[in-house]
Short mmCIF file of C-alpha atoms in Angstrom, two decimals:
data_model
loop_
_atom_site.label_atom_id
_atom_site.label_comp_id
_atom_site.label_asym_id
_atom_site.label_seq_id
_atom_site.Cartn_x
_atom_site.Cartn_y
_atom_site.Cartn_z
CA UNK X 1 117.16 3.61 -212.40
CA UNK X 2 120.87 3.45 -212.12
CA UNK X 3 122.88 6.56 -211.20
CA UNK X 4 125.21 7.97 -213.82
CA UNK X 5 128.79 8.78 -212.93
CA UNK X 6 131.03 11.45 -214.45
CA UNK X 7 134.27 9.94 -215.64
CA UNK X 8 137.33 11.30 -213.84
CA UNK X 9 139.57 13.64 -215.82
CA UNK X 10 142.86 12.05 -216.80
CA UNK X 11 145.79 13.31 -214.75
CA UNK X 12 148.04 15.80 -216.46
CA UNK X 13 151.46 14.53 -217.44
CA UNK X 14 154.43 16.11 -215.56
CA UNK X 15 155.24 18.55 -218.41
CA UNK X 16 151.64 19.79 -218.56
CA UNK X 17 151.55 20.10 -214.76
CA UNK X 18 154.74 22.18 -214.85
CA UNK X 19 153.40 24.52 -217.53
CA UNK X 20 150.12 24.85 -215.61
CA UNK X 21 152.08 25.73 -212.46
CA UNK X 22 153.99 28.36 -214.44
CA UNK X 23 150.77 29.88 -215.77
CA UNK X 24 149.21 29.96 -212.28
CA UNK X 25 152.27 31.70 -210.81
CA UNK X 26 152.09 34.35 -213.54
CA UNK X 27 148.36 34.91 -213.05
CA UNK X 28 148.82 35.25 -209.28
CA UNK X 29 151.94 37.48 -209.57
CA UNK X 30 153.87 34.81 -207.70
CA UNK X 31 156.47 34.08 -210.40
CA UNK X 32 160.07 34.79 -209.36
CA UNK X 33 162.39 32.99 -211.79
CA UNK X 34 162.62 30.12 -214.28
CA UNK X 35 165.91 28.56 -215.36
CA UNK X 36 166.12 26.28 -218.40
CA UNK X 37 169.22 24.07 -218.36
CA UNK X 38 170.72 20.88 -219.89
CA UNK X 39 170.65 22.32 -223.37
CA UNK X 40 170.23 19.77 -226.17
CA UNK X 41 169.43 22.13 -229.04
CA UNK X 42 171.46 23.02 -232.10
CA UNK X 43 173.32 26.03 -230.63
CA UNK X 44 176.53 24.52 -229.30
CA UNK X 45 177.58 27.46 -227.08
CA UNK X 46 174.19 28.05 -225.43
CA UNK X 47 174.32 26.97 -221.79
CA UNK X 48 171.03 28.03 -220.18
CA UNK X 49 168.20 30.54 -220.30
CA UNK X 50 167.29 32.62 -217.23
CA UNK X 51 163.76 34.03 -217.24
CA UNK X 52 162.53 36.76 -214.89
CA UNK X 53 159.48 39.04 -214.65
CA UNK X 54 159.64 42.45 -216.22
CA UNK X 55 157.32 45.41 -216.76
CA UNK X 56 157.81 47.38 -219.97
CA UNK X 57 155.53 50.37 -220.61
CA UNK X 58 153.05 49.07 -218.02
CA UNK X 59 152.87 45.68 -219.78
CA UNK X 60 153.80 42.47 -217.94
CA UNK X 61 156.58 40.65 -219.77
CA UNK X 62 159.20 37.99 -219.22
CA UNK X 63 162.87 38.76 -219.78
CA UNK X 64 164.82 35.87 -221.37
CA UNK X 65 168.59 36.00 -220.84
CA UNK X 66 170.26 33.50 -223.18
CA UNK X 67 173.58 32.67 -221.53
CA UNK X 68 176.34 31.59 -223.88
CA UNK X 69 179.94 30.77 -223.04
CA UNK X 70 181.18 34.24 -223.95
CA UNK X 71 178.10 36.48 -224.09
CA UNK X 72 174.51 37.06 -222.98
CA UNK X 73 171.56 37.92 -225.23
CA UNK X 74 168.35 39.35 -223.77
CA UNK X 75 164.83 39.13 -225.21
CA UNK X 76 161.76 40.67 -223.58
CA UNK X 77 158.44 39.06 -224.54
CA UNK X 78 154.78 39.64 -223.54
CA UNK X 79 153.38 36.88 -221.33
CA UNK X 80 151.40 34.88 -223.94
CA UNK X 81 154.31 34.84 -226.37
CA UNK X 82 156.74 34.04 -223.56
CA UNK X 83 154.67 31.09 -222.31
CA UNK X 84 154.37 29.71 -225.83
CA UNK X 85 158.15 29.91 -226.28
CA UNK X 86 158.80 28.13 -222.97
CA UNK X 87 156.45 25.30 -223.96
CA UNK X 88 158.24 25.04 -227.30
CA UNK X 89 161.68 24.80 -225.64
CA UNK X 90 160.67 21.91 -223.34
CA UNK X 91 161.96 19.30 -224.02
CA UNK X 92 163.17 19.97 -227.59
CA UNK X 93 165.93 22.38 -226.51
CA UNK X 94 166.23 21.94 -222.74
CA UNK X 95 165.83 18.88 -220.55
CA UNK X 96 165.72 20.65 -217.19
CA UNK X 97 163.47 23.46 -215.98
CA UNK X 98 163.66 24.95 -212.49
CA UNK X 99 160.69 27.16 -211.50
CA UNK X 100 160.82 29.38 -208.42
CA UNK X 101 157.63 31.05 -207.15
CA UNK X 102 156.57 32.76 -203.93
CA UNK X 103 155.13 29.52 -202.59
CA UNK X 104 156.79 26.67 -204.52
CA UNK X 105 159.96 25.36 -206.08
CA UNK X 106 159.25 23.00 -208.97
CA UNK X 107 161.73 21.12 -211.14
CA UNK X 108 160.93 19.36 -214.40
CA UNK X 109 163.45 16.84 -215.70
CA UNK X 110 163.51 14.70 -218.81
CA UNK X 111 165.39 11.40 -218.94
CA UNK X 112 167.57 10.44 -221.88
CA UNK X 113 164.56 8.67 -223.34
CA UNK X 114 162.43 11.78 -222.91
CA UNK X 115 160.39 10.65 -219.91
CA UNK X 116 159.32 13.69 -217.80
CA UNK X 117 159.68 13.72 -214.01
CA UNK X 118 158.36 16.40 -211.68
CA UNK X 119 159.88 17.32 -208.30
CA UNK X 120 158.24 19.79 -205.95
CA UNK X 121 159.51 21.52 -202.82
CA UNK X 122 157.36 23.88 -200.74
CA UNK X 123 159.32 26.31 -198.51
CA UNK X 124 158.27 26.82 -194.89
CA UNK X 125 157.63 30.54 -195.42
CA UNK X 126 156.65 32.68 -198.39
CA UNK X 127 159.48 34.24 -200.36
CA UNK X 128 159.66 37.94 -201.08
CA UNK X 129 158.54 38.96 -204.55
CA UNK X 130 161.15 40.68 -206.73
CA UNK X 131 160.48 44.07 -208.26
CA UNK X 132 159.36 43.72 -211.87
CA UNK X 133 160.31 47.20 -213.06
CA UNK X 134 162.61 47.59 -216.02
CA UNK X 135 165.21 49.29 -213.82
CA UNK X 136 164.82 47.13 -210.75
CA UNK X 137 168.51 46.20 -210.57
CA UNK X 138 170.03 49.60 -211.25
CA UNK X 139 168.77 53.08 -210.58
CA UNK X 140 168.58 55.30 -213.64
CA UNK X 141 169.30 58.99 -213.15
CA UNK X 142 167.72 59.93 -216.49
CA UNK X 143 164.66 58.58 -218.27
CA UNK X 144 164.71 57.33 -221.85
CA UNK X 145 161.71 59.58 -222.52
CA UNK X 146 163.82 62.74 -222.30
CA UNK X 147 163.55 64.59 -225.68
CA UNK X 148 167.27 65.35 -226.01
CA UNK X 149 168.07 61.61 -226.15
CA UNK X 150 165.89 61.25 -229.25
CA UNK X 151 167.31 64.39 -230.84
CA UNK X 152 170.90 63.18 -230.32
CA UNK X 153 170.13 59.69 -231.63
CA UNK X 154 170.26 57.70 -228.41
CA UNK X 155 166.59 56.70 -228.63
CA UNK X 156 164.10 56.39 -231.48
CA UNK X 157 160.84 58.33 -231.83
CA UNK X 158 159.13 55.84 -229.54
CA UNK X 159 161.76 56.64 -226.85
CA UNK X 160 163.24 53.15 -227.14
CA UNK X 161 166.99 52.72 -226.77
CA UNK X 162 168.75 52.24 -230.10
CA UNK X 163 170.86 49.06 -229.62
CA UNK X 164 174.02 50.62 -231.06
CA UNK X 165 173.77 53.38 -228.42
CA UNK X 166 173.48 51.11 -225.37
CA UNK X 167 177.07 51.77 -224.33
CA UNK X 168 176.57 55.52 -224.66
CA UNK X 169 173.37 55.31 -222.60
CA UNK X 170 175.24 53.38 -219.91
CA UNK X 171 178.01 55.99 -219.95
CA UNK X 172 175.54 58.88 -219.65
CA UNK X 173 173.83 57.34 -216.64
CA UNK X 174 177.11 56.47 -214.93
CA UNK X 175 178.36 60.00 -215.48
CA UNK X 176 175.22 61.50 -213.94
CA UNK X 177 175.44 59.02 -211.05
CA UNK X 178 179.01 60.13 -210.28
CA UNK X 179 178.03 63.78 -210.60
CA UNK X 180 174.97 63.31 -208.38
CA UNK X 181 177.06 61.85 -205.55
CA UNK X 182 179.66 64.61 -205.92
CA UNK X 183 176.98 67.30 -205.88
CA UNK X 184 175.38 65.92 -202.72
CA UNK X 185 178.74 65.93 -200.92
CA UNK X 186 179.80 69.38 -202.13
CA UNK X 187 179.31 72.73 -200.45
CA UNK X 188 177.06 74.02 -203.23
CA UNK X 189 173.92 75.34 -201.58
CA UNK X 190 170.65 73.86 -202.82
CA UNK X 191 169.08 77.20 -203.68
CA UNK X 192 171.94 78.65 -205.71
CA UNK X 193 172.33 78.29 -209.50
CA UNK X 194 174.90 75.74 -210.66
CA UNK X 195 177.40 76.96 -213.27
CA UNK X 196 178.93 74.15 -215.33
CA UNK X 197 181.67 74.23 -217.96
CA UNK X 198 182.18 71.10 -220.09
CA UNK X 199 185.42 71.33 -222.07
CA UNK X 200 185.57 69.10 -225.12
CA UNK X 201 181.81 68.64 -225.16
CA UNK X 202 181.70 66.96 -228.58
CA UNK X 203 178.18 66.10 -229.69
CA UNK X 204 176.90 67.19 -226.28
CA UNK X 205 175.59 63.92 -224.84
CA UNK X 206 176.91 64.56 -221.34
CA UNK X 207 176.43 68.33 -221.56
CA UNK X 208 172.72 67.95 -222.33
CA UNK X 209 172.46 65.21 -219.71
CA UNK X 210 173.88 67.26 -216.85
CA UNK X 211 171.74 70.28 -217.82
CA UNK X 212 168.62 68.09 -218.01
CA UNK X 213 169.44 66.41 -214.70
CA UNK X 214 169.97 69.72 -212.88
CA UNK X 215 166.92 71.52 -214.27
CA UNK X 216 164.37 68.73 -214.69
CA UNK X 217 165.33 66.07 -212.16
CA UNK X 218 166.63 68.33 -209.36
CA UNK X 219 164.64 71.46 -210.31
CA UNK X 220 167.75 73.61 -209.91
CA UNK X 221 168.73 76.69 -211.87
CA UNK X 222 171.63 75.75 -214.14
CA UNK X 223 173.93 77.61 -216.51
CA UNK X 224 175.79 74.99 -218.57
CA UNK X 225 178.41 75.83 -221.19
CA UNK X 226 179.79 73.27 -223.61
CA UNK X 227 183.16 74.16 -225.13
CA UNK X 228 184.21 72.40 -228.34
CA UNK X 229 186.86 73.00 -231.02
CA UNK X 230 184.79 71.61 -233.90
CA UNK X 231 182.55 74.40 -235.13
CA UNK X 232 180.07 72.01 -236.76
CA UNK X 233 179.47 70.34 -233.39
CA UNK X 234 178.97 73.73 -231.71
CA UNK X 235 176.37 74.69 -234.31
CA UNK X 236 174.63 71.31 -234.07
CA UNK X 237 174.41 71.48 -230.27
CA UNK X 238 173.26 75.12 -230.13
CA UNK X 239 170.52 74.35 -232.65
CA UNK X 240 169.43 71.34 -230.59
CA UNK X 241 169.43 73.37 -227.36
CA UNK X 242 167.22 76.02 -228.96
CA UNK X 243 164.92 73.48 -230.60
CA UNK X 244 164.47 71.48 -227.40
CA UNK X 245 164.04 74.57 -225.21
CA UNK X 246 167.00 74.05 -222.89
CA UNK X 247 167.32 77.53 -221.34
CA UNK X 248 170.72 78.18 -219.83
CA UNK X 249 172.53 75.70 -222.10
CA UNK X 250 174.97 77.17 -224.65
CA UNK X 251 177.91 75.89 -226.68
CA UNK X 252 181.01 77.91 -227.54
CA UNK X 253 183.78 77.38 -230.05
CA UNK X 254 187.22 76.99 -228.45
CA UNK X 255 189.08 74.98 -225.84
CA UNK X 256 190.18 75.26 -222.24
CA UNK X 257 192.93 77.73 -223.13
CA UNK X 258 190.74 80.12 -225.14
CA UNK X 259 187.38 80.00 -223.34
CA UNK X 260 187.85 80.95 -219.71
CA UNK X 261 184.67 81.56 -217.70
CA UNK X 262 184.95 83.95 -214.79
CA UNK X 263 183.35 81.55 -212.33
CA UNK X 264 182.65 77.83 -212.45
CA UNK X 265 180.93 75.57 -209.94
CA UNK X 266 181.48 72.35 -211.91
CA UNK X 267 184.39 71.83 -214.31
CA UNK X 268 184.25 68.84 -216.68
CA UNK X 269 186.97 67.72 -219.10
CA UNK X 270 186.70 64.21 -220.51
CA UNK X 271 189.39 62.84 -222.80
CA UNK X 272 191.57 65.94 -222.56
CA UNK X 273 194.83 64.85 -224.15
CA UNK X 274 198.15 65.16 -222.29
CA UNK X 275 198.61 68.62 -220.70
CA UNK X 276 195.13 69.75 -221.78
CA UNK X 277 193.96 67.91 -218.65
CA UNK X 278 196.35 70.05 -216.58
CA UNK X 279 194.97 73.25 -218.12
CA UNK X 280 191.44 72.07 -217.40
CA UNK X 281 192.20 71.23 -213.76
CA UNK X 282 194.01 74.55 -213.38
CA UNK X 283 190.97 76.39 -214.77
CA UNK X 284 188.71 74.59 -212.31
CA UNK X 285 190.90 75.44 -209.34
CA UNK X 286 191.45 79.05 -210.43
CA UNK X 287 187.72 79.61 -210.95
CA UNK X 288 186.91 78.12 -207.55
CA UNK X 289 184.98 75.11 -208.87
CA UNK X 290 183.33 73.03 -206.17
CA UNK X 291 183.50 69.91 -208.37
CA UNK X 292 186.18 68.92 -210.90
CA UNK X 293 185.63 65.89 -213.14
CA UNK X 294 188.42 64.83 -215.51
CA UNK X 295 189.03 61.79 -217.68
CA UNK X 296 192.71 62.14 -218.65
CA UNK X 297 194.24 60.75 -221.81
CA UNK X 298 197.87 60.50 -222.96
CA UNK X 299 200.74 61.30 -220.62
CA UNK X 300 203.52 62.44 -222.93
CA UNK X 301 205.01 65.18 -220.78
CA UNK X 302 205.87 62.97 -217.82
CA UNK X 303 206.74 59.89 -219.89
CA UNK X 304 209.50 61.85 -221.64
CA UNK X 305 210.98 62.94 -218.32
CA UNK X 306 210.79 59.82 -216.18
CA UNK X 307 214.12 58.29 -215.22
CA UNK X 308 213.17 54.97 -213.70
CA UNK X 309 215.31 53.58 -210.89
CA UNK X 310 217.59 50.74 -212.05
CA UNK X 311 215.64 48.24 -209.94
CA UNK X 312 212.52 48.86 -212.07
CA UNK X 313 214.17 48.86 -215.50
CA UNK X 314 213.76 45.11 -216.19
CA UNK X 315 210.01 45.53 -215.64
CA UNK X 316 209.79 48.76 -217.60
CA UNK X 317 211.70 47.57 -220.67
CA UNK X 318 208.29 46.73 -222.10
CA UNK X 319 206.58 49.72 -223.69
CA UNK X 320 203.16 48.88 -222.29
CA UNK X 321 204.44 48.89 -218.70
CA UNK X 322 206.36 52.10 -219.31
CA UNK X 323 203.20 53.80 -220.53
CA UNK X 324 201.20 52.51 -217.57
CA UNK X 325 203.85 53.85 -215.19
CA UNK X 326 203.75 57.29 -216.83
CA UNK X 327 199.96 57.32 -216.59
CA UNK X 328 199.98 56.32 -212.92
CA UNK X 329 202.66 58.84 -211.93
CA UNK X 330 201.08 61.71 -213.91
CA UNK X 331 197.58 61.20 -212.53
CA UNK X 332 198.80 60.57 -208.99
CA UNK X 333 200.58 63.91 -209.04
CA UNK X 334 197.44 65.60 -210.41
CA UNK X 335 195.39 64.11 -207.59
CA UNK X 336 197.96 65.21 -205.01
CA UNK X 337 198.06 68.77 -206.42
CA UNK X 338 194.27 68.88 -206.15
CA UNK X 339 194.50 67.69 -202.53
CA UNK X 340 197.09 70.38 -201.83
CA UNK X 341 194.70 72.98 -203.27
CA UNK X 342 191.93 72.01 -200.88
CA UNK X 343 190.06 69.23 -202.69
CA UNK X 344 189.07 65.75 -201.61
CA UNK X 345 190.14 63.67 -204.59
CA UNK X 346 189.35 60.20 -205.92
CA UNK X 347 190.80 58.30 -208.89
CA UNK X 348 188.67 55.43 -210.19
CA UNK X 349 187.55 53.54 -213.28
CA UNK X 350 184.81 55.11 -215.34
CA UNK X 351 183.34 53.91 -218.66
CA UNK X 352 185.58 54.37 -221.68
CA UNK X 353 184.46 56.76 -224.40
CA UNK X 354 183.60 55.52 -227.88
CA UNK X 355 186.83 56.93 -229.35
CA UNK X 356 189.27 55.77 -226.66
CA UNK X 357 189.74 52.84 -224.33
CA UNK X 358 190.83 55.12 -221.48
CA UNK X 359 188.50 54.66 -218.54
CA UNK X 360 189.99 56.59 -215.65
CA UNK X 361 188.32 59.50 -213.89
CA UNK X 362 189.76 62.03 -211.47
CA UNK X 363 186.99 63.44 -209.28
CA UNK X 364 187.70 66.31 -206.90
CA UNK X 365 185.25 67.96 -204.50
CA UNK X 366 186.39 71.12 -202.72
CA UNK X 367 186.65 70.78 -198.96
CA UNK X 368 184.88 73.28 -196.75
CA UNK X 369 187.96 73.36 -194.52
CA UNK X 370 191.14 72.87 -196.59
CA UNK X 371 194.01 70.98 -195.02
CA UNK X 372 197.51 72.35 -194.54
CA UNK X 373 199.27 71.41 -197.81
CA UNK X 374 202.78 71.35 -196.34
CA UNK X 375 202.92 67.57 -195.77
CA UNK X 376 201.46 66.88 -199.22
CA UNK X 377 204.01 69.11 -200.93
CA UNK X 378 206.81 67.14 -199.25
CA UNK X 379 205.34 63.87 -200.61
CA UNK X 380 204.95 65.38 -204.07
CA UNK X 381 208.57 66.49 -204.15
CA UNK X 382 209.74 63.07 -202.97
CA UNK X 383 207.79 61.40 -205.77
CA UNK X 384 209.24 63.80 -208.34
CA UNK X 385 212.76 63.19 -207.05
CA UNK X 386 212.27 59.41 -207.19
CA UNK X 387 211.40 59.56 -210.89
CA UNK X 388 213.66 62.55 -211.69
CA UNK X 389 210.71 64.65 -212.83
CA UNK X 390 211.66 68.27 -213.32
CA UNK X 391 208.34 69.73 -214.50
CA UNK X 392 204.67 68.93 -214.22
CA UNK X 393 202.40 71.24 -216.25
CA UNK X 394 199.73 71.53 -213.56
CA UNK X 395 202.29 72.48 -210.93
CA UNK X 396 203.74 75.16 -213.23
CA UNK X 397 200.30 76.66 -213.89
CA UNK X 398 199.31 76.66 -210.22
CA UNK X 399 202.57 78.28 -209.10
CA UNK X 400 202.30 80.97 -211.77
CA UNK X 401 198.94 82.01 -210.33
CA UNK X 402 200.11 81.75 -206.72
CA UNK X 403 197.71 78.87 -206.06
CA UNK X 404 200.53 76.56 -204.96
CA UNK X 405 203.56 77.42 -202.89
#
């Protein structure tokens, strides 16, 4: 009786081997990255697709970043759907696929005639697995699940970010990040309540955010006051604060000249136009604020006074440059006045608000041991003399209260 033999299974073609390797890496949590290149599809501006692991609501996904010449588009797909899409794209849309795993590096190439070729490289030591969390590249100081974000229209009822609010969400997180670093370097004791005044609070995005961060993230007692000129916004925000049970958060009708708290630990004024920024900084200093956060806008007072030296006039004959000079001089003097009043001050780029392209922030943290302001006052006067500036609103306010010699 003759023995029967089992016919050998036909070898997988290179494309099938590549897709099998991809599936194995996903099953073994060894997948790091996949890059699809040599685009041959119908979208002329599409250059490549970069695919990385991602976890969304405890579900394993793949994040597809479609890289065009002038923009990126991101799609997050569950694993089965993602694998099906990758198989569909090879080789109809892309002729090169580069797979990186913990243990292998595999490249699939297609010739002009469509013949697949597989190249494999095994590293000498295992690579480190990347984090697959949604926020693995950037720490978030607030969670999208916070109720106030849904109430204010940043997220939907499923706590998912509304695409049109992505810039606002980025701004909120950056603002809290800046505040968090300032708070940690300030002299505010951990056990004491934090009193915050936000002038020009608008719809209250940042006001709610800082209150939520202090009370829920840091577990600190917080008294936060939003000050806004538009009465409808004040009513809207007070109703939201009551509905969402934000104790210690209130909104008042007025501005920095009419609402003057007795004591402030944190003074915020974003997009305060022209000398309104000076009044806000003055209020912060006068009330002994440990942290002052300003995003200035418009610089009319100084621009009208500046007499530029003749050497600079050819450069400043252009209105844009003249405006930039007025902005730089005005905010430099503000920063120097803050330094002279005992603050460590930084001027840096922030994220522009939705109603202005201004993106500068002045951040001041009060020093525990103020420096002698004499040398700074000499520099300030020299700068004023150079530009023939006779009056700066902040200086006038500080001198009137005896806060500046």
